[in-house]
Coordinates of C-alpha atoms and ligand atoms in Angstrom, one line a residue:
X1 CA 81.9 91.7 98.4
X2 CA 80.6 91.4 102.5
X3 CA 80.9 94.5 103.7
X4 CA 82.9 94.4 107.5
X5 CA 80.2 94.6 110.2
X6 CA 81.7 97.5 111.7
X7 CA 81.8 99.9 108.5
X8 CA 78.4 99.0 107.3
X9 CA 77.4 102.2 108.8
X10 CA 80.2 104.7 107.1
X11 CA 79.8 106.5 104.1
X12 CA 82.0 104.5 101.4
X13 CA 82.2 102.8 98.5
X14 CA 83.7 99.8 97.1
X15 CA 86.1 101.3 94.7
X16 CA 89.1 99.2 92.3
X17 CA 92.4 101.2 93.5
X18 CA 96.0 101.6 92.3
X19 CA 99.0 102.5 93.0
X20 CA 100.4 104.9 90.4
X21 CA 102.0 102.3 88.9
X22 CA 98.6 100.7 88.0
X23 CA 100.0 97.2 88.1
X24 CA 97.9 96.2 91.3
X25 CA 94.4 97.1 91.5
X26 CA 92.3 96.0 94.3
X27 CA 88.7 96.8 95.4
X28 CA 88.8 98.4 98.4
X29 CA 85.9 100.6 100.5
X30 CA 87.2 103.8 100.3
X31 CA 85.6 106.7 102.8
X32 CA 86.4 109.9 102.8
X33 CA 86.0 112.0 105.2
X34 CA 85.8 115.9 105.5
X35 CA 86.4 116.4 108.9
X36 CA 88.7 115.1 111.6
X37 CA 86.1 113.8 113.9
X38 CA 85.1 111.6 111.2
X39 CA 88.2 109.9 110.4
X40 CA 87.7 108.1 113.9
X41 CA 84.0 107.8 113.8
X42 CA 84.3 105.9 110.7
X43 CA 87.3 103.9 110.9
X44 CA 87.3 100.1 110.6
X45 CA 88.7 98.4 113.0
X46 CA 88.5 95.6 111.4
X47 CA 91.1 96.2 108.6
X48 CA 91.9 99.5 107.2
X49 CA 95.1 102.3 106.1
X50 CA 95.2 105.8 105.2
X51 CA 95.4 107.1 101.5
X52 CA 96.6 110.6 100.6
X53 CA 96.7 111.5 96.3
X54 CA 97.8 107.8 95.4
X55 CA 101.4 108.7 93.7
X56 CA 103.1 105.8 95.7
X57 CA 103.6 103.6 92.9
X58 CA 102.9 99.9 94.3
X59 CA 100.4 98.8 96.9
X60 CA 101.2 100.8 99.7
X61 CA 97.7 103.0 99.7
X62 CA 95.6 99.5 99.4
X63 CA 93.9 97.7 101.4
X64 CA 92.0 94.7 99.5
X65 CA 88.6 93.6 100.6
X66 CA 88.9 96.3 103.1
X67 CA 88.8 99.8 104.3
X68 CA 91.1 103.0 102.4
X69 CA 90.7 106.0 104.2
X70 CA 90.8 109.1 101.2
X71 CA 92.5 112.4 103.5
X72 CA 92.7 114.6 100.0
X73 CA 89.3 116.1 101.8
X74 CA 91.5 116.9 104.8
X75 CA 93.3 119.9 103.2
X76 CA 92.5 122.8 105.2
X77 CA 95.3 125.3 106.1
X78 CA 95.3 125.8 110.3
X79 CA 97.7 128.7 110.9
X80 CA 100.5 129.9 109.4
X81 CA 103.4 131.8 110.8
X82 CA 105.0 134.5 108.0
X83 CA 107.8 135.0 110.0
X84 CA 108.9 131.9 110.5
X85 CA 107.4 130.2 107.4
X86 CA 105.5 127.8 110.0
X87 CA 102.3 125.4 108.3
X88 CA 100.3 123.9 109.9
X89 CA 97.7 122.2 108.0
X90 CA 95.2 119.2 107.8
X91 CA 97.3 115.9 106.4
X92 CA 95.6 116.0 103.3
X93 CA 96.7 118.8 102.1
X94 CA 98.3 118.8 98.6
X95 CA 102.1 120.3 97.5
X96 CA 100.6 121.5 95.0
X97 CA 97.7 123.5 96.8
X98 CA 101.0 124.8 99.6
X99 CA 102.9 126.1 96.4
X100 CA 99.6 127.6 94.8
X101 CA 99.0 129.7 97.9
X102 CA 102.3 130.0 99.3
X103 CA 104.6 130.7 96.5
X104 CA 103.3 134.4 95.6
X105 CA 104.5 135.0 99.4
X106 CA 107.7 133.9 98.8
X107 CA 107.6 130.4 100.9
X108 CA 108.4 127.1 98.9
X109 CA 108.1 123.1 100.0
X110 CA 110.8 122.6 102.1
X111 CA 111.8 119.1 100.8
X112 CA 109.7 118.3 97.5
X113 CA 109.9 114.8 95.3
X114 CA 109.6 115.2 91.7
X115 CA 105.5 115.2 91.5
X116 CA 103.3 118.1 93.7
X117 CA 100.7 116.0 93.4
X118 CA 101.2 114.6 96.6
X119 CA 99.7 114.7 100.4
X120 CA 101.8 116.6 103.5
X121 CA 100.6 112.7 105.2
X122 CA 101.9 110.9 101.8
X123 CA 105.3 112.8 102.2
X124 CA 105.2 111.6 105.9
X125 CA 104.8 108.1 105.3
X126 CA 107.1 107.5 103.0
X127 CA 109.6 110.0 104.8
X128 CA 109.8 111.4 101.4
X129 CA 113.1 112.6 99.6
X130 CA 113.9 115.3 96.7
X131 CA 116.7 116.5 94.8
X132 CA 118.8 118.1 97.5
X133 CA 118.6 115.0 99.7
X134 CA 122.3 115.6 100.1
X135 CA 122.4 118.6 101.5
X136 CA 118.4 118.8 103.1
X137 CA 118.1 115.7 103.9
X138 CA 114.2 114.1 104.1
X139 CA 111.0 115.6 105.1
X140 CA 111.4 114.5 108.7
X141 CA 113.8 117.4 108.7
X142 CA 110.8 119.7 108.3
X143 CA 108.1 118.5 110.5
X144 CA 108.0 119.6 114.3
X145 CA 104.8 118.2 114.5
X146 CA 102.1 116.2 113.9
X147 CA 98.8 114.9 115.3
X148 CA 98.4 111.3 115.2
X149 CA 94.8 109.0 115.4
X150 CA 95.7 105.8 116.8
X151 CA 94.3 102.4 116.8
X152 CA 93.0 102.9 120.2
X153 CA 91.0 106.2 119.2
X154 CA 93.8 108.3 120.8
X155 CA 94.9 111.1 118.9
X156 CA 98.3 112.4 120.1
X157 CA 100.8 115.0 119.5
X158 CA 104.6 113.2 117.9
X159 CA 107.4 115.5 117.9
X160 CA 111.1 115.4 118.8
X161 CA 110.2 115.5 122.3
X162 CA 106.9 113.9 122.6
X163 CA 106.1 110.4 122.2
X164 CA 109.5 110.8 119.7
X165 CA 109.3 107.1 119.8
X166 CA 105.9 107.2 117.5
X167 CA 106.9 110.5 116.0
X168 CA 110.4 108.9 114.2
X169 CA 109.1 105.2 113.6
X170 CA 105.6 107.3 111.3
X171 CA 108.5 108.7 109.2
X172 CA 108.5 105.8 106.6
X173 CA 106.1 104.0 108.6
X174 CA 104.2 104.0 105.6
X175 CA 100.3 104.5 107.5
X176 CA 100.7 101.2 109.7
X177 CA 101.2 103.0 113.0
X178 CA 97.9 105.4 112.5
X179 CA 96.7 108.4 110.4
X180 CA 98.4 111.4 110.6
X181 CA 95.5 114.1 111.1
X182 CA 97.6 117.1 111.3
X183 CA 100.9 118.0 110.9
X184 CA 103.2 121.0 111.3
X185 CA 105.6 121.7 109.0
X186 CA 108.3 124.7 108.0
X187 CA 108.6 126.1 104.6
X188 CA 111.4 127.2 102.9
X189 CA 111.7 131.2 102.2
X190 CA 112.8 131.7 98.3
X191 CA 112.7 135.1 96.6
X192 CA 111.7 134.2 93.1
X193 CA 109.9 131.1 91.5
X194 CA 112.8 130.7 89.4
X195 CA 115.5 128.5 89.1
X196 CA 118.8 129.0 88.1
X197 CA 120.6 125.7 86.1
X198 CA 122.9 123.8 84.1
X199 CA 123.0 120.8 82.7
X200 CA 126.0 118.9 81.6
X201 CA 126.3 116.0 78.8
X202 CA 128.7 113.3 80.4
X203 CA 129.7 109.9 78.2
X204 CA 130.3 106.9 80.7
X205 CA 129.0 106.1 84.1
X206 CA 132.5 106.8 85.9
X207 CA 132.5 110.7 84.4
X208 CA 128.3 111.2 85.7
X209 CA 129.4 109.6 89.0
X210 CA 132.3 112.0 89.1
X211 CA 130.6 115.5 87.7
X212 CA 127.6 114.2 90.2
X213 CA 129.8 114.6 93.2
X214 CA 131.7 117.5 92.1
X215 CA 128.9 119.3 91.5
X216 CA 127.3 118.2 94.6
X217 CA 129.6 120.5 96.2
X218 CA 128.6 123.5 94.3
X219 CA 124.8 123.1 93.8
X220 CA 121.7 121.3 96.4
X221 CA 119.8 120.5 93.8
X222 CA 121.1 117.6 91.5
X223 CA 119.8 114.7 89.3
X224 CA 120.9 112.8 86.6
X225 CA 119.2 110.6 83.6
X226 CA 120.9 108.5 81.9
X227 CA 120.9 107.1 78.2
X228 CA 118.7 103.8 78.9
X229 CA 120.1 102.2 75.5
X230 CA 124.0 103.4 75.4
X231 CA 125.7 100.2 76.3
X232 CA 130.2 98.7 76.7
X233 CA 132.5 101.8 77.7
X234 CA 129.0 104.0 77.3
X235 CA 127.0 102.7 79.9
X236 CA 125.7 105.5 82.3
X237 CA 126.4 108.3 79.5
X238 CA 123.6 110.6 79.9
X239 CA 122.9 114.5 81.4
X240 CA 123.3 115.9 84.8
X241 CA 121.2 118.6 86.0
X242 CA 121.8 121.1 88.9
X243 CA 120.2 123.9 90.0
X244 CA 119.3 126.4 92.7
X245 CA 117.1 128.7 93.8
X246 CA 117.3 132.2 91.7
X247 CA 118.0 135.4 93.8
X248 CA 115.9 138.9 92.8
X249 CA 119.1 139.9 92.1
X250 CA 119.5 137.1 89.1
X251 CA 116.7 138.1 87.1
X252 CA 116.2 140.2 83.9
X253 CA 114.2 143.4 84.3
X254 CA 111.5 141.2 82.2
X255 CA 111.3 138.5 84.7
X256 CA 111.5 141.3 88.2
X257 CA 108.4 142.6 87.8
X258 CA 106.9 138.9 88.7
X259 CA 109.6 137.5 90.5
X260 CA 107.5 134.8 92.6
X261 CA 105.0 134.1 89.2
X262 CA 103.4 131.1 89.5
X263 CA 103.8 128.7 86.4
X264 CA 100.2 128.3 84.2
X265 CA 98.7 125.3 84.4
X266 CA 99.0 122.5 81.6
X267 CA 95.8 121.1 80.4
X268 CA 98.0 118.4 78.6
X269 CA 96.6 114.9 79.2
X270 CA 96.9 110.9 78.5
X271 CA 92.9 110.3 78.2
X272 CA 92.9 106.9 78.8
X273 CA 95.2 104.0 78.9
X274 CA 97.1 103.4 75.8
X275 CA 97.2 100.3 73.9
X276 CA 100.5 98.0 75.1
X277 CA 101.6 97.9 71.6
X278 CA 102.1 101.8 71.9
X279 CA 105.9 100.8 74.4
X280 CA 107.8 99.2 72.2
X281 CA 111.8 99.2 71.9
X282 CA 111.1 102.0 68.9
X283 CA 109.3 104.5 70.7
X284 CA 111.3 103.6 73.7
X285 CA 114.1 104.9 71.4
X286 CA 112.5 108.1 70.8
X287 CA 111.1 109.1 73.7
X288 CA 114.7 108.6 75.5
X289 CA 116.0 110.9 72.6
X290 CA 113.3 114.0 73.5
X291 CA 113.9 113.2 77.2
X292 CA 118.3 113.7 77.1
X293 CA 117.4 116.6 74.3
X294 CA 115.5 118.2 76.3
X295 CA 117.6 117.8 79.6
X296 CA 120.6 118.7 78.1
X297 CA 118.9 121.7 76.7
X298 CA 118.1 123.5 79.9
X299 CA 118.2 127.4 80.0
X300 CA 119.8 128.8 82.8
X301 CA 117.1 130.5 84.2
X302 CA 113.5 128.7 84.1
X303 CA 110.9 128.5 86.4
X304 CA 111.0 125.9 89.2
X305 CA 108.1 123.5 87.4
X306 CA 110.4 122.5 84.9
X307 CA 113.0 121.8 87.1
X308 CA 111.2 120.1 89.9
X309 CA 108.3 118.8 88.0
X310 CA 108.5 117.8 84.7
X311 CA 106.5 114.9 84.4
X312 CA 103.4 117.1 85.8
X313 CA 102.8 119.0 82.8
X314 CA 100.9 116.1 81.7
X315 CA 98.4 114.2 83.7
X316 CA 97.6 110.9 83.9
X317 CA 101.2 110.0 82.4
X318 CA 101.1 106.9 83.9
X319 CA 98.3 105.6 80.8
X320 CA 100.9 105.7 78.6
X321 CA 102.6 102.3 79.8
X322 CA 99.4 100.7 79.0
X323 CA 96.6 98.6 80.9
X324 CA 99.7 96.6 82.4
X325 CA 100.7 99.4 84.2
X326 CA 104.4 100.0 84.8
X327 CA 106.6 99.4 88.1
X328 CA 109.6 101.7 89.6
X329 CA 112.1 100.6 90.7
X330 CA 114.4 102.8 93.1
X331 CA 116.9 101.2 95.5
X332 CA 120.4 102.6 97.0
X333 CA 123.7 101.6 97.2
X334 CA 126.1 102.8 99.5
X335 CA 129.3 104.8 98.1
X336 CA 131.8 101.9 98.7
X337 CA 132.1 99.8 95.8
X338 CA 128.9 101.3 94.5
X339 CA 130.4 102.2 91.3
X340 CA 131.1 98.5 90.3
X341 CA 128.0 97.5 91.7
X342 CA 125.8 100.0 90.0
X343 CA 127.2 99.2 86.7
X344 CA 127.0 95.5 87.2
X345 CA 123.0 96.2 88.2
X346 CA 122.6 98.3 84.8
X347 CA 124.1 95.7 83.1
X348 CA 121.8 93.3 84.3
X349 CA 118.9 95.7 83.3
X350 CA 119.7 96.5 79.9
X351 CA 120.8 93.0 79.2
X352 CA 117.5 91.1 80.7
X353 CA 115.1 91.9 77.2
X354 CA 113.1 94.5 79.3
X355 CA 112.3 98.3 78.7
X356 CA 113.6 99.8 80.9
X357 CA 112.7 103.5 80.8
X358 CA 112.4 106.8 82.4
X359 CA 115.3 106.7 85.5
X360 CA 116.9 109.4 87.4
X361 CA 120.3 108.8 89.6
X362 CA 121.3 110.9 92.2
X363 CA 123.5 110.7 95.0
X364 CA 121.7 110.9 98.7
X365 CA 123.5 111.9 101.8
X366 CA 123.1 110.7 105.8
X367 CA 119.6 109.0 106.5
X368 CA 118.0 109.4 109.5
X369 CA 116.8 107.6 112.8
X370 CA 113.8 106.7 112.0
X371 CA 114.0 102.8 111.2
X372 CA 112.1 102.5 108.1
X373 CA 113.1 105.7 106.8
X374 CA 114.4 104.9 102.7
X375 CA 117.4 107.3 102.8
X376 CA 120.4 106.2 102.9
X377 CA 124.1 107.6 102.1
X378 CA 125.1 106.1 98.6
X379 CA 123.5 106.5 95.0
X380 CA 120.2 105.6 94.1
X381 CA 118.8 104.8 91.1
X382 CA 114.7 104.7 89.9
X383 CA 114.6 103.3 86.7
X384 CA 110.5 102.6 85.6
X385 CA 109.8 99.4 83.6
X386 CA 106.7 98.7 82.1
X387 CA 104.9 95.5 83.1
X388 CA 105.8 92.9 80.8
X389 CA 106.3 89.0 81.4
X390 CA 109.5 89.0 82.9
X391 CA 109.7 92.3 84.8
X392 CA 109.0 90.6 88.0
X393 CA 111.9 87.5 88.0
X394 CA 114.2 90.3 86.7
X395 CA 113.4 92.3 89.9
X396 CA 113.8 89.8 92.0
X397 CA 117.8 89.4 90.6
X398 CA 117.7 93.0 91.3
X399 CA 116.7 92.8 95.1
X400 CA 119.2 89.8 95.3
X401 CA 122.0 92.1 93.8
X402 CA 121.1 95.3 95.9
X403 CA 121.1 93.3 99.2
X404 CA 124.4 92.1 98.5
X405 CA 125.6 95.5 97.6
X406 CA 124.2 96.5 101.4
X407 CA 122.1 98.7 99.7
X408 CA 117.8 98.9 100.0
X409 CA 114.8 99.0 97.7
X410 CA 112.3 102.5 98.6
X411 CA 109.0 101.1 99.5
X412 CA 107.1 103.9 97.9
X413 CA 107.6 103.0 94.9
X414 CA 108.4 99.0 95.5
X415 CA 105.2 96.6 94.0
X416 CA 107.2 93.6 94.8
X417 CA 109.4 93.0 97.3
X418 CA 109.0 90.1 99.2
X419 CA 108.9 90.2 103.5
X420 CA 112.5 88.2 103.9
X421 CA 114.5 90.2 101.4
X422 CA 112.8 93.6 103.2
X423 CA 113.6 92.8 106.4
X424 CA 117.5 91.8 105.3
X425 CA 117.5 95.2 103.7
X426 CA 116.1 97.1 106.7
X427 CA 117.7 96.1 110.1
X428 CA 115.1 99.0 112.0
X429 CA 112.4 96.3 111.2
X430 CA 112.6 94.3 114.3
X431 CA 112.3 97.8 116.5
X432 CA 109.5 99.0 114.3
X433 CA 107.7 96.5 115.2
X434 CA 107.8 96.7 118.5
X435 CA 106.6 100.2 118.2
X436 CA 104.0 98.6 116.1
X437 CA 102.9 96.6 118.7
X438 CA 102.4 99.1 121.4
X439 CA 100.8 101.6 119.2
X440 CA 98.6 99.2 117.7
X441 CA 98.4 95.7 118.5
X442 CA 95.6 94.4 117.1
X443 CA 96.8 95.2 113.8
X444 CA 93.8 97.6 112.7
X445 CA 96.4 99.3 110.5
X446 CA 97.1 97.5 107.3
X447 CA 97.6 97.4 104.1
X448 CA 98.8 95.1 101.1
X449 CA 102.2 96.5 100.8
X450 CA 102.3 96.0 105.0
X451 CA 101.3 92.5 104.7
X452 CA 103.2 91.7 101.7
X453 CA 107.0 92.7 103.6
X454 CA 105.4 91.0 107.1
X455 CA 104.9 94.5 108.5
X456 CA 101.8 93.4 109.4
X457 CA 100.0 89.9 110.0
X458 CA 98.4 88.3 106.8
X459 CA 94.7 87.8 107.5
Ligands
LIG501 C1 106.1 111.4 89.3 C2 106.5 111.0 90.7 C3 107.7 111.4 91.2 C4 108.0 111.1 92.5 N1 109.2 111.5 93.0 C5 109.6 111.1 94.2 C6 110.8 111.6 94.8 O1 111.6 112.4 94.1 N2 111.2 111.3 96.0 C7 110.3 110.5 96.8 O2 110.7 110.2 98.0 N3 109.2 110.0 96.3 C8 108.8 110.3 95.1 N4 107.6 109.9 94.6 C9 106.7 109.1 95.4 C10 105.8 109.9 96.3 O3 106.4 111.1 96.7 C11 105.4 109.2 97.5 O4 104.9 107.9 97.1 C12 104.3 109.9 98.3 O5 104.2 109.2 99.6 C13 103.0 110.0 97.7 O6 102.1 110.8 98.5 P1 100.5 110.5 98.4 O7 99.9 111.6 99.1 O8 100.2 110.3 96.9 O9 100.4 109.2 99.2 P2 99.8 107.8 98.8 O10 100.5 107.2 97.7 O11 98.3 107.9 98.7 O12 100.1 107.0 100.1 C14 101.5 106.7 100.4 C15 101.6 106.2 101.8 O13 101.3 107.2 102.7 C16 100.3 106.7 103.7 N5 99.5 107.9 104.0 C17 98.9 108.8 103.2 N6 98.3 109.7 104.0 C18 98.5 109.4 105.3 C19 98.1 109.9 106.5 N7 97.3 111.1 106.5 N8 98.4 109.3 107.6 C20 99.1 108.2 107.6 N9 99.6 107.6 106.5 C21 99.2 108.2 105.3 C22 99.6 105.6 102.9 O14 99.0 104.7 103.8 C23 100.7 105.0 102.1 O15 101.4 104.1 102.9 C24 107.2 110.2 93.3 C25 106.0 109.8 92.7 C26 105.6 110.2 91.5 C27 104.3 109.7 90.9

């Protein structure tokens, strides 16, 4: 593959990326840089987006034929403020490393999503959410600041009050306005690393919808699973799970000696990718059976890995749908009418032949300004299929039915989506793009996923 003129002097190397998802790969040059200068000195102006630890699951951290910038060499920690639990760190810095070396002080992620294993700029980009959306909203809410590069070779400060323009449109601006460099955010103060929680077995969709928003009101952290292959009056019977932080106070004398502990690390693994034959509707079966057993099974007091991170304990999960890879698929549908429309969208799931698999439901609260921003006030569901023959035209009914219902699909994890149905989905497109075009009009930032919803021009 020609090498663009411009980077045939960077360090790279033409790489095959994917999402986590795995059902897109794409060679791409990747560089990656260890220090800030470089990220300008070696950008391509010809083509090229930023990459952080690759958990989006679809084709938002590719750039085909062209330049991936890799920031997970970016991680250094530039000041931190103990009384006010202020970070302020290199974009590339992981969750994971921020819990590792923050936790035993007693600070915590402000606003995590169910995997650590991602980037302070991934979380940005994606204006990520967790499981106290309803009550902490997303993780604009904890950054005051950030610096930006620009297409240009400008790197400026974005906060609430300057360039707040650029600073709101990068939250879920998925790396097309410019890479993040830096970024300032606040951590959350917590006493112990454990978790106090409850789950509760409910037996039709109306009763989880129900126990989710009573329970809303009592706990910030909720989520919900439910039984993929319950079907008629049993549809949506699964477990809800809410939790919160564990005082000092909360702990047995066995667990005070070590209240801020930080969980061992699993050495579990998927080696490689697993035959497709290994998904079938059997093992489908089973798996869902560990998954509720387990969920419904919670101890009241465990420590905040479980709860937060589950699917962690074993890397490289995502091998286990195959060499097909797997696709989630995570939209939101506001409260009114949701109900009917969220069982009708089920019902088309579990009726269409597919697998559909691992899925959490939660309900989110207010959104925010920023005009790509996912959030929205209404449930959302992220149900994973693997990739099979039909997966696609069945996603595409689902798009149709989730615009109807007003509702959105989340671009971080979307493979998909096509530029019309985005743009009916998100009405902040038309602004975001002008902000696009004054921040970078050339288009040097770009990416599959931004041309494939017309964020940016095809080449
Ligand atoms: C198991 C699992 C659970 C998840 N749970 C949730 C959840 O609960 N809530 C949720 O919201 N998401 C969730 N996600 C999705 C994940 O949080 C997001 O996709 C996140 O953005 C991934 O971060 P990353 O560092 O891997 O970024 P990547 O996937 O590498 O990149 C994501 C986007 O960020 C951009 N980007 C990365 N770094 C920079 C930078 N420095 N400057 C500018 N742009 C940059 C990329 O261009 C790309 O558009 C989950 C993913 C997995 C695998």
């Amino acid at each position: 593959m020609q090498r663009s003129q411009a980077i045939q002097q960077v360090p790279g190397k033409l790489q095959r990326l994917a999402g986590w998802g795995a059902n897109l790969r794409e060679d791409c040059w990747l560089t990656e840089p260890a220090t800030l200068p470089h990220v300008s000195e070696w950008l391509d102006r010809s083509g090229t987006i930023a990459r952080g630890l690759g958990r989006s699951y679809g084709d938002a951290a590719l750039n085909g034929g062209g330049q991936v910038i890799g920031m997970t060499r970016l991680d250094r920690q530039l000041g931190f403020d103990d009384g006010s639990g202020t970070l302020t760190c290199e974009a590339g810095l992981s969750l994971e490393q921020i819990i590792r070396d923050f936790t035993p002080r007693g600070w915590f992620p402000m606003i995590t999503p169910g995997t650590k294993f991602v980037t302070v700029g991934g979380c940005i980009a994606n204006d990520i959410h967790g499981k106290a959306h309803h009550v902490q909203g997303s993780f604009s809410n904890c950054v005051d600041e950030m610096t930006i590069l620009l297409a240009n070779g400008d790197v400026v400060v974005a906060s609430r009050t300057e360039n707040p323009e650029l600073f709101w449109a990068t939250f879920g601006g998925m790396g097309l306005l410019g890479v993040v460099l830096t970024a300032t955010i606040r951590l959350r103060k917590i006493e112990t690393s454990y978790f106090r929680q409850k789950s509760l077995r409910v037996e039709s969709l109306e009763e989880m919808l129900s126990v989710l928003e009573e329970q809303d009101q009592l706990f910030p952290y909720s989520v919900a699973t439910i039984d993929v292959f319950a079907r008629g009056p049993r549809l949506g019977r699964g477990v809800v799970t809410v939790g919160e932080h564990a005082g000092l106070a909360e702990l047995p004398a066995s667990l005070s000696q070590a209240p801020l502990r930080l969980a061992s690390r699993s050495h579990l693994t998927v080696p490689f990718e697993l035959p497709d034959f290994t998904l079938n509707p059997l093992t489908m079966r089973l798996v869902n059976a560990v998954i509720l057993r387990i969920q419904a099974g919670a101890r009241p007091l465990g420590h905040f890995e479980s709860f937060f991170y589950p699917l962690d304990k074993l890397a490289h999960w995502n091998r286990g749908y195959g060499r097909r890879g797997f696709t989630q698929y995570q939209f939101v549908l506001p409260f009114a009418d949701g109900a009917r429309r969220l069982r009708e969208i089920l019902s088309a799931i579990f009726s269409a032949g597919e697998l559909p698999f691992l899925n959490v439901l939660k309900r989110m609260g207010k959104g925010t300004q920023s005009p790509l921003s996912f959030p929205a006030e209404g449930y959302t569901l992220a149900i994973d299929f693997p990739m099979r023959k039909g997966t696609r035209a069945l996603l595409q009914r689902l798009d149709a039915m989730v615009l109807d219902g007003g509702g959105r699909v989340y671009l971080g994890k979307d493979s998909f989506l096509d530029a019309a149905t985005f743009r009916a989905m998100y009405p902040g497109v038309a602004g975001w793009l002008e902000t696009k075009a004054k921040y970078d009009p050339d288009g040097i930032f770009t990416s599959n996923l931004g041309r494939r919803v017309g964020l940016v021009s095809p080449r």
